[in-house]
């Protein structure tokens, strides 16, 4: 039997080694990218075959660092990406902030996915509860997930609705007003609002941080819950001591909110209205007439000022120059100071007040109509 020569044996070994290397390369170019895509999604189409295979292998080795958060119980932090900041610097700062486990691992993922070229400058709310992949995708959209929504005391519901088109919230003014003026029973009953009455007056003025995708129902619930928190049992006891229901108190507070310029005067204005109610006198509140008149295109406002003598004759249940007692509903959404003024009014002998003549926004008060006339501006 003829044996192989040493050269032939070496040649066979060399061919076998080359085959193994070839299989390894084949695995690297085809198997590793498939495994990486399963775990990390598709690779950027800008990568060469070699780059994709190389980065795929790295990601598989670094999977734990990429897919595990730094701290399941960590707090959210604000992270700002500056305009023109490099990916390398951004990743390094993320690591320093304790938001990622491994700088290289995140950098490799950004290169693999192509997300390194689409990071947006802006402010982000990030958390160590997120893994590196989630953070990488968060950095692609600088649009805040929450918006700040500020409701001023004394706004009527239509004025709140006017903010919605530019607020970043998803629902419209029409959506809001539909519920405000025809509220579901659960909203109305929670606050003791009489059947058939709107939520006007209970949309508590405050600054709110809201999810961008909050529903109109969720928005209203947030405002009503804040009302329930702020109008506490002490205030409710004060309202009861004035012989008023909560709904009546909010109607009166809405008038006070619109009549007062300076919060310090609210308890005194409350005393005037309460004194008049006790005697069955008409309230003669300009704010109620302004509400009855509605939007004034010429002034681009819901609150006409000044009022004319003709305005004071408007036929409306909200015209407190013509009807006795309180108007049928609140005319605006009063703040806490106005509500407290109803609960804890000053004790005064006054039945009249009018704006001071110096344009300061303060009022002068009078016990009699004759004195009230004397306080008129020249």
mmCIF file of C-alpha atoms in Angstrom:
data_model
loop_
_atom_site.group_PDB
_atom_site.id
_atom_site.type_symbol
_atom_site.label_atom_id
_atom_site.label_comp_id
_atom_site.label_asym_id
_atom_site.label_seq_id
_atom_site.Cartn_x
_atom_site.Cartn_y
_atom_site.Cartn_z
ATOM 1 C CA UNK A 1 0.000 0.000 0.000
ATOM 2 C CA UNK A 2 1.305 3.404 -0.969
ATOM 3 C CA UNK A 3 1.471 6.016 1.825
ATOM 4 C CA UNK A 4 0.915 9.761 1.440
ATOM 5 C CA UNK A 5 3.927 11.964 1.180
ATOM 6 C CA UNK A 6 4.618 14.547 3.890
ATOM 7 C CA UNK A 7 3.799 17.318 1.423
ATOM 8 C CA UNK A 8 0.398 15.813 0.641
ATOM 9 C CA UNK A 9 -0.406 15.564 4.346
ATOM 10 C CA UNK A 10 0.527 19.156 4.924
ATOM 11 C CA UNK A 11 -1.576 20.156 1.977
ATOM 12 C CA UNK A 12 -4.586 18.321 3.398
ATOM 13 C CA UNK A 13 -4.134 19.999 6.785
ATOM 14 C CA UNK A 14 -3.853 23.388 5.129
ATOM 15 C CA UNK A 15 -7.008 22.813 3.104
ATOM 16 C CA UNK A 16 -8.862 21.717 6.282
ATOM 17 C CA UNK A 17 -7.714 24.774 8.172
ATOM 18 C CA UNK A 18 -8.777 27.026 5.334
ATOM 19 C CA UNK A 19 -12.175 25.343 5.263
ATOM 20 C CA UNK A 20 -12.604 25.927 8.995
ATOM 21 C CA UNK A 21 -11.590 29.561 8.601
ATOM 22 C CA UNK A 22 -13.948 29.878 5.671
ATOM 23 C CA UNK A 23 -16.800 28.413 7.705
ATOM 24 C CA UNK A 24 -15.960 30.789 10.522
ATOM 25 C CA UNK A 25 -16.004 33.741 8.171
ATOM 26 C CA UNK A 26 -19.235 32.514 6.646
ATOM 27 C CA UNK A 27 -20.713 32.291 10.137
ATOM 28 C CA UNK A 28 -19.462 35.758 10.965
ATOM 29 C CA UNK A 29 -20.911 37.306 7.834
ATOM 30 C CA UNK A 30 -24.282 35.549 7.900
ATOM 31 C CA UNK A 31 -25.079 33.918 11.248
ATOM 32 C CA UNK A 32 -23.983 36.713 13.606
ATOM 33 C CA UNK A 33 -25.991 39.457 11.796
ATOM 34 C CA UNK A 34 -29.084 37.265 11.964
ATOM 35 C CA UNK A 35 -28.624 36.702 15.697
ATOM 36 C CA UNK A 36 -28.013 40.417 16.265
ATOM 37 C CA UNK A 37 -31.083 41.418 14.272
ATOM 38 C CA UNK A 38 -33.234 39.113 16.401
ATOM 39 C CA UNK A 39 -32.080 40.845 19.592
ATOM 40 C CA UNK A 40 -31.389 44.400 18.477
ATOM 41 C CA UNK A 41 -33.432 45.000 15.336
ATOM 42 C CA UNK A 42 -32.227 45.670 11.807
ATOM 43 C CA UNK A 43 -28.804 47.122 11.118
ATOM 44 C CA UNK A 44 -28.300 50.405 9.306
ATOM 45 C CA UNK A 45 -28.257 49.969 5.542
ATOM 46 C CA UNK A 46 -25.208 52.235 5.392
ATOM 47 C CA UNK A 47 -22.975 49.532 6.920
ATOM 48 C CA UNK A 48 -20.753 47.337 4.766
ATOM 49 C CA UNK A 49 -21.044 43.566 5.094
ATOM 50 C CA UNK A 50 -17.854 43.517 7.140
ATOM 51 C CA UNK A 51 -18.964 46.358 9.427
ATOM 52 C CA UNK A 52 -22.325 44.725 10.020
ATOM 53 C CA UNK A 53 -20.723 41.387 10.903
ATOM 54 C CA UNK A 54 -18.185 43.047 13.222
ATOM 55 C CA UNK A 55 -20.751 45.184 15.086
ATOM 56 C CA UNK A 56 -23.209 42.272 15.275
ATOM 57 C CA UNK A 57 -20.590 40.189 17.050
ATOM 58 C CA UNK A 58 -19.860 42.989 19.504
ATOM 59 C CA UNK A 59 -23.549 43.505 20.313
ATOM 60 C CA UNK A 60 -24.044 39.802 21.031
ATOM 61 C CA UNK A 61 -21.127 39.918 23.470
ATOM 62 C CA UNK A 62 -22.439 43.131 25.042
ATOM 63 C CA UNK A 63 -26.111 42.091 25.200
ATOM 64 C CA UNK A 64 -26.369 42.162 28.983
ATOM 65 C CA UNK A 65 -24.975 45.708 29.220
ATOM 66 C CA UNK A 66 -27.415 46.873 26.547
ATOM 67 C CA UNK A 67 -30.569 45.120 27.680
ATOM 68 C CA UNK A 68 -30.303 45.463 31.473
ATOM 69 C CA UNK A 69 -31.092 48.779 33.218
ATOM 70 C CA UNK A 70 -28.594 50.302 35.615
ATOM 71 C CA UNK A 71 -31.062 50.601 38.502
ATOM 72 C CA UNK A 72 -34.638 49.297 38.621
ATOM 73 C CA UNK A 73 -35.430 51.767 41.424
ATOM 74 C CA UNK A 74 -33.665 54.858 40.076
ATOM 75 C CA UNK A 75 -35.267 58.290 39.803
ATOM 76 C CA UNK A 76 -35.972 60.149 36.589
ATOM 77 C CA UNK A 77 -33.463 62.849 35.684
ATOM 78 C CA UNK A 78 -33.337 65.645 33.117
ATOM 79 C CA UNK A 79 -30.666 65.065 30.464
ATOM 80 C CA UNK A 80 -29.867 67.779 27.929
ATOM 81 C CA UNK A 81 -28.252 67.137 24.547
ATOM 82 C CA UNK A 82 -26.556 70.280 23.305
ATOM 83 C CA UNK A 83 -26.703 71.407 19.696
ATOM 84 C CA UNK A 84 -23.675 70.031 17.796
ATOM 85 C CA UNK A 85 -22.613 67.687 20.628
ATOM 86 C CA UNK A 86 -20.783 64.559 19.429
ATOM 87 C CA UNK A 87 -22.135 61.061 19.947
ATOM 88 C CA UNK A 88 -18.988 60.127 21.861
ATOM 89 C CA UNK A 89 -19.509 62.971 24.344
ATOM 90 C CA UNK A 90 -23.241 62.262 24.720
ATOM 91 C CA UNK A 91 -22.600 58.588 25.494
ATOM 92 C CA UNK A 92 -19.852 59.487 27.971
ATOM 93 C CA UNK A 93 -22.178 61.860 29.835
ATOM 94 C CA UNK A 94 -24.909 59.228 29.917
ATOM 95 C CA UNK A 95 -22.451 56.886 31.605
ATOM 96 C CA UNK A 96 -21.328 59.571 34.077
ATOM 97 C CA UNK A 97 -24.983 60.262 34.919
ATOM 98 C CA UNK A 98 -25.479 56.613 35.828
ATOM 99 C CA UNK A 99 -27.974 56.028 33.021
ATOM 100 C CA UNK A 100 -26.111 53.302 31.082
ATOM 101 C CA UNK A 101 -23.895 50.369 32.058
ATOM 102 C CA UNK A 102 -21.271 50.501 29.304
ATOM 103 C CA UNK A 103 -20.194 53.385 27.067
ATOM 104 C CA UNK A 104 -18.718 51.197 24.326
ATOM 105 C CA UNK A 105 -21.768 48.961 24.195
ATOM 106 C CA UNK A 106 -24.151 51.875 23.597
ATOM 107 C CA UNK A 107 -21.784 53.437 21.059
ATOM 108 C CA UNK A 108 -21.631 50.134 19.174
ATOM 109 C CA UNK A 109 -25.432 49.892 19.148
ATOM 110 C CA UNK A 110 -25.811 53.458 17.877
ATOM 111 C CA UNK A 111 -23.365 52.720 15.045
ATOM 112 C CA UNK A 112 -25.042 49.389 14.262
ATOM 113 C CA UNK A 113 -28.562 50.886 14.137
ATOM 114 C CA UNK A 114 -27.588 54.192 12.527
ATOM 115 C CA UNK A 115 -29.149 56.089 15.410
ATOM 116 C CA UNK A 116 -25.856 57.884 16.039
ATOM 117 C CA UNK A 117 -26.663 60.245 13.145
ATOM 118 C CA UNK A 118 -30.216 61.129 14.238
ATOM 119 C CA UNK A 119 -29.832 62.096 17.910
ATOM 120 C CA UNK A 120 -31.721 65.367 18.477
ATOM 121 C CA UNK A 121 -30.602 68.256 20.614
ATOM 122 C CA UNK A 122 -33.055 69.000 23.390
ATOM 123 C CA UNK A 123 -34.138 68.161 26.922
ATOM 124 C CA UNK A 124 -35.077 64.598 27.858
ATOM 125 C CA UNK A 125 -36.526 62.912 30.924
ATOM 126 C CA UNK A 126 -34.430 59.742 31.298
ATOM 127 C CA UNK A 127 -34.269 57.107 33.998
ATOM 128 C CA UNK A 128 -31.791 54.394 35.045
ATOM 129 C CA UNK A 129 -34.837 52.110 34.948
ATOM 130 C CA UNK A 130 -34.511 52.247 31.147
ATOM 131 C CA UNK A 131 -32.070 50.015 29.332
ATOM 132 C CA UNK A 132 -29.545 51.414 26.862
ATOM 133 C CA UNK A 133 -31.683 50.609 23.824
ATOM 134 C CA UNK A 134 -34.659 52.486 25.252
ATOM 135 C CA UNK A 135 -32.451 55.495 25.987
ATOM 136 C CA UNK A 136 -30.999 55.389 22.469
ATOM 137 C CA UNK A 137 -34.483 55.576 20.980
ATOM 138 C CA UNK A 138 -35.604 58.284 23.429
ATOM 139 C CA UNK A 139 -32.789 60.499 22.132
ATOM 140 C CA UNK A 140 -34.343 60.455 18.652
ATOM 141 C CA UNK A 141 -37.259 62.676 19.632
ATOM 142 C CA UNK A 142 -36.792 65.878 21.620
ATOM 143 C CA UNK A 143 -40.541 66.483 21.748
ATOM 144 C CA UNK A 144 -41.370 66.421 25.476
ATOM 145 C CA UNK A 145 -43.672 63.621 26.589
ATOM 146 C CA UNK A 146 -45.287 66.018 29.055
ATOM 147 C CA UNK A 147 -46.584 69.544 28.629
ATOM 148 C CA UNK A 148 -47.120 72.358 31.095
ATOM 149 C CA UNK A 149 -50.667 73.732 31.057
ATOM 150 C CA UNK A 150 -51.422 76.873 33.068
ATOM 151 C CA UNK A 151 -55.013 77.844 33.900
ATOM 152 C CA UNK A 152 -55.426 81.351 35.302
ATOM 153 C CA UNK A 153 -57.903 82.128 38.056
ATOM 154 C CA UNK A 154 -61.015 83.771 36.654
ATOM 155 C CA UNK A 155 -60.931 82.107 33.242
ATOM 156 C CA UNK A 156 -64.169 80.742 31.888
ATOM 157 C CA UNK A 157 -64.098 77.352 30.187
ATOM 158 C CA UNK A 158 -63.922 78.855 26.702
ATOM 159 C CA UNK A 159 -60.686 80.621 27.645
ATOM 160 C CA UNK A 160 -59.191 77.317 28.780
ATOM 161 C CA UNK A 161 -60.274 75.868 25.449
ATOM 162 C CA UNK A 162 -58.504 78.692 23.607
ATOM 163 C CA UNK A 163 -55.155 77.365 24.863
ATOM 164 C CA UNK A 164 -55.621 73.857 23.511
ATOM 165 C CA UNK A 165 -54.655 74.312 19.836
ATOM 166 C CA UNK A 166 -51.109 75.362 20.793
ATOM 167 C CA UNK A 167 -50.773 73.345 24.020
ATOM 168 C CA UNK A 168 -49.471 70.081 22.572
ATOM 169 C CA UNK A 169 -52.462 68.174 23.969
ATOM 170 C CA UNK A 170 -54.357 65.912 21.597
ATOM 171 C CA UNK A 171 -57.984 66.942 22.194
ATOM 172 C CA UNK A 172 -59.814 70.057 21.015
ATOM 173 C CA UNK A 173 -61.686 72.906 22.654
ATOM 174 C CA UNK A 174 -64.894 71.391 21.320
ATOM 175 C CA UNK A 175 -64.079 68.111 23.100
ATOM 176 C CA UNK A 176 -63.516 70.003 26.354
ATOM 177 C CA UNK A 177 -66.619 72.191 26.221
ATOM 178 C CA UNK A 178 -68.859 69.270 25.289
ATOM 179 C CA UNK A 179 -68.041 67.580 28.606
ATOM 180 C CA UNK A 180 -67.961 70.797 30.661
ATOM 181 C CA UNK A 181 -71.485 71.783 29.678
ATOM 182 C CA UNK A 182 -72.939 68.271 29.581
ATOM 183 C CA UNK A 183 -70.878 66.421 32.174
ATOM 184 C CA UNK A 184 -71.188 62.695 32.861
ATOM 185 C CA UNK A 185 -72.880 61.907 36.158
ATOM 186 C CA UNK A 186 -69.662 60.629 37.758
ATOM 187 C CA UNK A 187 -67.990 64.029 37.327
ATOM 188 C CA UNK A 188 -71.015 65.940 38.563
ATOM 189 C CA UNK A 189 -71.912 63.721 41.499
ATOM 190 C CA UNK A 190 -68.374 63.602 42.880
ATOM 191 C CA UNK A 191 -68.493 67.340 43.536
ATOM 192 C CA UNK A 192 -72.166 67.665 44.408
ATOM 193 C CA UNK A 193 -72.934 69.682 41.291
ATOM 194 C CA UNK A 194 -76.721 69.797 40.748
ATOM 195 C CA UNK A 195 -78.174 67.871 37.842
ATOM 196 C CA UNK A 196 -78.185 69.840 34.622
ATOM 197 C CA UNK A 197 -75.406 72.182 35.755
ATOM 198 C CA UNK A 198 -71.983 72.444 34.052
ATOM 199 C CA UNK A 199 -68.513 71.879 35.473
ATOM 200 C CA UNK A 200 -67.787 75.608 35.101
ATOM 201 C CA UNK A 201 -66.273 76.863 38.343
ATOM 202 C CA UNK A 202 -64.656 73.546 39.286
ATOM 203 C CA UNK A 203 -61.845 73.428 36.697
ATOM 204 C CA UNK A 204 -59.297 74.428 39.291
ATOM 205 C CA UNK A 205 -56.822 77.137 38.208
ATOM 206 C CA UNK A 206 -53.246 75.937 38.594
ATOM 207 C CA UNK A 207 -50.150 74.917 36.650
ATOM 208 C CA UNK A 208 -50.381 71.298 35.507
ATOM 209 C CA UNK A 209 -47.765 68.902 34.133
ATOM 210 C CA UNK A 210 -49.749 66.610 31.848
ATOM 211 C CA UNK A 211 -48.933 63.647 29.590
ATOM 212 C CA UNK A 212 -49.057 64.807 25.985
ATOM 213 C CA UNK A 213 -51.474 61.998 25.108
ATOM 214 C CA UNK A 214 -53.896 62.554 28.018
ATOM 215 C CA UNK A 215 -57.559 62.197 27.053
ATOM 216 C CA UNK A 216 -60.063 64.998 27.553
ATOM 217 C CA UNK A 217 -61.679 62.905 30.306
ATOM 218 C CA UNK A 218 -58.301 62.469 31.993
ATOM 219 C CA UNK A 219 -57.627 66.204 31.707
ATOM 220 C CA UNK A 220 -60.921 67.141 33.346
ATOM 221 C CA UNK A 221 -60.474 64.482 36.042
ATOM 222 C CA UNK A 222 -57.073 65.952 36.905
ATOM 223 C CA UNK A 223 -58.553 69.432 37.330
ATOM 224 C CA UNK A 224 -61.493 68.196 39.408
ATOM 225 C CA UNK A 225 -59.231 66.089 41.632
ATOM 226 C CA UNK A 226 -57.071 69.142 42.268
ATOM 227 C CA UNK A 227 -60.204 71.079 43.245
ATOM 228 C CA UNK A 228 -61.095 68.379 45.773
ATOM 229 C CA UNK A 229 -57.603 68.475 47.260
ATOM 230 C CA UNK A 230 -57.359 72.270 47.512
ATOM 231 C CA UNK A 231 -60.917 72.913 48.751
ATOM 232 C CA UNK A 232 -60.402 71.037 51.998
ATOM 233 C CA UNK A 233 -62.684 70.296 54.937
ATOM 234 C CA UNK A 234 -61.757 73.537 56.713
ATOM 235 C CA UNK A 235 -62.896 75.578 53.721
ATOM 236 C CA UNK A 236 -66.053 73.517 53.368
ATOM 237 C CA UNK A 237 -66.847 74.117 57.043
ATOM 238 C CA UNK A 238 -66.384 77.872 56.510
ATOM 239 C CA UNK A 239 -68.726 77.779 53.526
ATOM 240 C CA UNK A 240 -71.342 75.923 55.550
ATOM 241 C CA UNK A 241 -71.033 78.567 58.274
ATOM 242 C CA UNK A 242 -72.098 81.186 55.711
ATOM 243 C CA UNK A 243 -75.301 79.221 55.044
ATOM 244 C CA UNK A 244 -74.200 78.263 51.531
ATOM 245 C CA UNK A 245 -73.880 74.993 49.672
ATOM 246 C CA UNK A 246 -70.555 74.279 47.972
ATOM 247 C CA UNK A 247 -72.112 74.995 44.571
ATOM 248 C CA UNK A 248 -73.510 78.342 45.749
ATOM 249 C CA UNK A 249 -70.125 79.218 47.223
ATOM 250 C CA UNK A 250 -68.363 78.561 43.922
ATOM 251 C CA UNK A 251 -70.881 80.753 42.094
ATOM 252 C CA UNK A 252 -70.172 83.568 44.550
ATOM 253 C CA UNK A 253 -66.404 82.956 44.414
ATOM 254 C CA UNK A 254 -66.491 83.228 40.618
ATOM 255 C CA UNK A 255 -68.102 86.680 40.902
ATOM 256 C CA UNK A 256 -65.516 87.771 43.472
ATOM 257 C CA UNK A 257 -62.658 86.455 41.296
ATOM 258 C CA UNK A 258 -63.800 88.575 38.365
ATOM 259 C CA UNK A 259 -64.608 91.689 40.432
ATOM 260 C CA UNK A 260 -61.377 91.829 42.453
ATOM 261 C CA UNK A 261 -58.040 92.987 41.061
ATOM 262 C CA UNK A 262 -56.126 92.568 44.300
ATOM 263 C CA UNK A 263 -56.544 89.299 46.189
ATOM 264 C CA UNK A 264 -56.294 91.136 49.509
ATOM 265 C CA UNK A 265 -59.682 92.760 48.834
ATOM 266 C CA UNK A 266 -61.522 89.516 48.166
ATOM 267 C CA UNK A 267 -62.750 88.914 51.765
ATOM 268 C CA UNK A 268 -64.142 92.467 51.873
ATOM 269 C CA UNK A 269 -65.910 92.102 48.514
ATOM 270 C CA UNK A 270 -67.281 88.774 49.760
ATOM 271 C CA UNK A 271 -68.728 90.574 52.785
ATOM 272 C CA UNK A 272 -70.565 93.042 50.525
ATOM 273 C CA UNK A 273 -72.147 90.283 48.451
ATOM 274 C CA UNK A 274 -73.082 88.249 51.536
ATOM 275 C CA UNK A 275 -74.592 91.333 53.207
ATOM 276 C CA UNK A 276 -76.680 92.027 50.093
ATOM 277 C CA UNK A 277 -77.804 88.395 49.820
ATOM 278 C CA UNK A 278 -78.880 88.456 53.460
ATOM 279 C CA UNK A 279 -81.192 91.419 52.764
ATOM 280 C CA UNK A 280 -82.482 90.071 49.452
ATOM 281 C CA UNK A 281 -80.772 92.868 47.506
ATOM 282 C CA UNK A 282 -79.612 92.370 43.927
ATOM 283 C CA UNK A 283 -75.857 91.805 43.664
ATOM 284 C CA UNK A 284 -75.329 94.333 40.833
ATOM 285 C CA UNK A 285 -72.145 92.566 39.743
ATOM 286 C CA UNK A 286 -70.617 93.796 36.481
ATOM 287 C CA UNK A 287 -68.856 90.449 36.013
ATOM 288 C CA UNK A 288 -72.156 88.597 35.709
ATOM 289 C CA UNK A 289 -73.230 90.949 32.898
ATOM 290 C CA UNK A 290 -69.883 90.444 31.167
ATOM 291 C CA UNK A 291 -70.511 86.701 31.288
ATOM 292 C CA UNK A 292 -73.986 87.147 29.843
ATOM 293 C CA UNK A 293 -72.651 89.234 26.955
ATOM 294 C CA UNK A 294 -70.204 86.512 25.934
ATOM 295 C CA UNK A 295 -67.363 87.021 23.459
ATOM 296 C CA UNK A 296 -66.871 90.568 22.178
ATOM 297 C CA UNK A 297 -65.155 90.426 18.752
ATOM 298 C CA UNK A 298 -64.344 94.146 18.714
ATOM 299 C CA UNK A 299 -62.335 93.828 21.919
ATOM 300 C CA UNK A 300 -61.283 90.207 21.311
ATOM 301 C CA UNK A 301 -62.303 89.290 24.840
ATOM 302 C CA UNK A 302 -64.911 87.379 26.796
ATOM 303 C CA UNK A 303 -65.050 90.191 29.384
ATOM 304 C CA UNK A 304 -66.297 93.460 27.935
ATOM 305 C CA UNK A 305 -64.978 96.570 29.653
ATOM 306 C CA UNK A 306 -66.343 99.143 30.182
ATOM 307 C CA UNK A 307 -70.000 98.187 30.238
ATOM 308 C CA UNK A 308 -72.624 100.536 28.828
ATOM 309 C CA UNK A 309 -76.007 101.349 30.367
ATOM 310 C CA UNK A 310 -77.538 99.300 27.555
ATOM 311 C CA UNK A 311 -75.377 96.312 28.543
ATOM 312 C CA UNK A 312 -76.787 96.476 32.065
ATOM 313 C CA UNK A 313 -80.269 95.918 30.656
ATOM 314 C CA UNK A 314 -79.483 92.637 28.928
ATOM 315 C CA UNK A 315 -82.238 90.067 29.442
ATOM 316 C CA UNK A 316 -80.341 87.182 30.987
ATOM 317 C CA UNK A 317 -80.535 85.061 34.149
ATOM 318 C CA UNK A 318 -76.905 86.092 34.649
ATOM 319 C CA UNK A 319 -77.719 89.809 34.807
ATOM 320 C CA UNK A 320 -77.544 90.457 38.540
ATOM 321 C CA UNK A 321 -78.697 94.046 37.958
ATOM 322 C CA UNK A 322 -82.096 92.580 37.030
ATOM 323 C CA UNK A 323 -82.380 89.299 38.945
ATOM 324 C CA UNK A 324 -82.133 88.780 42.702
ATOM 325 C CA UNK A 325 -79.815 86.280 44.288
ATOM 326 C CA UNK A 326 -77.012 84.343 42.659
ATOM 327 C CA UNK A 327 -76.743 83.656 38.932
ATOM 328 C CA UNK A 328 -77.665 80.081 37.945
ATOM 329 C CA UNK A 329 -74.076 78.829 37.561
ATOM 330 C CA UNK A 330 -70.518 79.993 38.202
ATOM 331 C CA UNK A 331 -69.360 82.513 35.596
ATOM 332 C CA UNK A 332 -65.686 81.482 35.717
ATOM 333 C CA UNK A 333 -63.271 79.170 37.496
ATOM 334 C CA UNK A 334 -62.227 80.882 40.725
ATOM 335 C CA UNK A 335 -58.884 80.403 42.424
ATOM 336 C CA UNK A 336 -58.340 79.332 46.009
ATOM 337 C CA UNK A 337 -58.167 82.908 47.369
ATOM 338 C CA UNK A 338 -61.628 83.723 46.052
ATOM 339 C CA UNK A 339 -63.069 80.486 47.447
ATOM 340 C CA UNK A 340 -61.469 81.151 50.829
ATOM 341 C CA UNK A 341 -62.898 84.681 50.773
ATOM 342 C CA UNK A 342 -66.396 83.181 50.632
ATOM 343 C CA UNK A 343 -65.605 80.731 53.426
ATOM 344 C CA UNK A 344 -63.902 83.328 55.623
ATOM 345 C CA UNK A 345 -65.237 86.786 54.665
ATOM 346 C CA UNK A 346 -64.511 89.973 56.519
ATOM 347 C CA UNK A 347 -67.273 91.212 58.818
ATOM 348 C CA UNK A 348 -68.174 94.660 57.480
ATOM 349 C CA UNK A 349 -71.218 96.975 57.350
ATOM 350 C CA UNK A 350 -70.736 97.558 53.602
ATOM 351 C CA UNK A 351 -73.369 97.030 50.906
ATOM 352 C CA UNK A 352 -71.670 98.830 48.021
ATOM 353 C CA UNK A 353 -68.268 99.069 46.366
ATOM 354 C CA UNK A 354 -66.852 100.641 43.235
ATOM 355 C CA UNK A 355 -63.452 101.027 41.592
ATOM 356 C CA UNK A 356 -61.242 103.747 43.040
ATOM 357 C CA UNK A 357 -60.689 106.710 40.725
ATOM 358 C CA UNK A 358 -56.889 106.445 40.710
ATOM 359 C CA UNK A 359 -56.753 103.439 38.382
ATOM 360 C CA UNK A 360 -54.996 101.361 41.027
ATOM 361 C CA UNK A 361 -57.467 98.469 40.867
ATOM 362 C CA UNK A 362 -58.482 98.947 44.489
ATOM 363 C CA UNK A 363 -62.089 99.658 45.493
ATOM 364 C CA UNK A 364 -63.867 102.080 47.788
ATOM 365 C CA UNK A 365 -66.659 100.709 49.975
ATOM 366 C CA UNK A 366 -69.826 102.287 51.316
ATOM 367 C CA UNK A 367 -72.613 101.460 53.757
ATOM 368 C CA UNK A 368 -75.340 103.483 52.032
ATOM 369 C CA UNK A 369 -76.300 104.248 48.440
ATOM 370 C CA UNK A 370 -75.853 107.963 49.096
ATOM 371 C CA UNK A 371 -72.276 107.358 50.235
ATOM 372 C CA UNK A 372 -71.751 105.066 47.242
ATOM 373 C CA UNK A 373 -72.828 107.890 44.898
ATOM 374 C CA UNK A 374 -70.418 110.279 46.594
ATOM 375 C CA UNK A 375 -67.597 107.834 45.829
ATOM 376 C CA UNK A 376 -68.243 108.173 42.079
ATOM 377 C CA UNK A 377 -65.383 109.512 40.006
ATOM 378 C CA UNK A 378 -65.713 113.136 38.866
#
